[in-house]
Amino acid sequence: MHLEPLDQGTFLFPPATYTGIADYVNFWTTVPISDGVLANITAGYAEMIRLQLIAASVTWGHKYDAEHHKELHTGSDEKKIEVRKKRDGAHMVFVEEWHESHPRRIKPNIARSIARAGQLYFFHTSLSDEDSSEEARR
């Protein structure tokens, strides 16, 4: 028995096939996206950025500590406290500069466009080889 899909698909459960590239693009540019899906996308992005910042900060910390090893580990307790405050300040500068190329969040007014672009890319393998080639030429 072969079951044919009866609906037109949703954002999370799109059609298995498309009649052509125009049908594919039309679907992804017009399919409704629920606020719940958009909230999940924006929360997921924020969490991904948080984890990436942690990893980048660890790398930054290893490099900074290696470059400033002597001053971080020698001298009086007061001097070590001063040096660690300087390190904390340098880390805050690093974080702000890092966020210039890694935004903290997806702005609500562009979340829908980002979601559509992501799905257009992710599901491109559902296009026929001919339609995929046509899209690659564009």
Coordinates of N, CA, C and O in Angstrom, one line a residue, residues 7-8 11 63 67 88 107:
D7 N -1.9 16.6 2.7 CA -1.9 18.1 3.0 C -0.7 18.7 2.3 O 0.1 18.1 1.6
Q8 N -0.6 20.0 2.5 CA 0.4 20.8 1.8 C 1.7 21.0 2.6 O 2.6 21.6 2.1
F11 N 5.7 24.1 8.4 CA 7.0 24.6 8.5 C 7.9 23.4 9.1 O 9.0 23.2 8.6
K63 N 45.4 31.7 26.5 CA 46.3 32.5 25.9 C 46.8 33.7 26.8 O 47.9 34.0 26.9
E67 N 50.5 34.4 28.4 CA 51.2 35.7 28.1 C 51.5 36.5 29.4 O 52.5 37.3 29.4
D88 N 40.3 40.6 34.4 CA 38.8 40.6 34.2 C 38.4 41.7 33.3 O 37.5 41.5 32.5
K107 N 17.1 39.1 16.4 CA 16.1 40.2 16.7 C 14.8 39.6 16.2 O 14.7 39.0 15.1

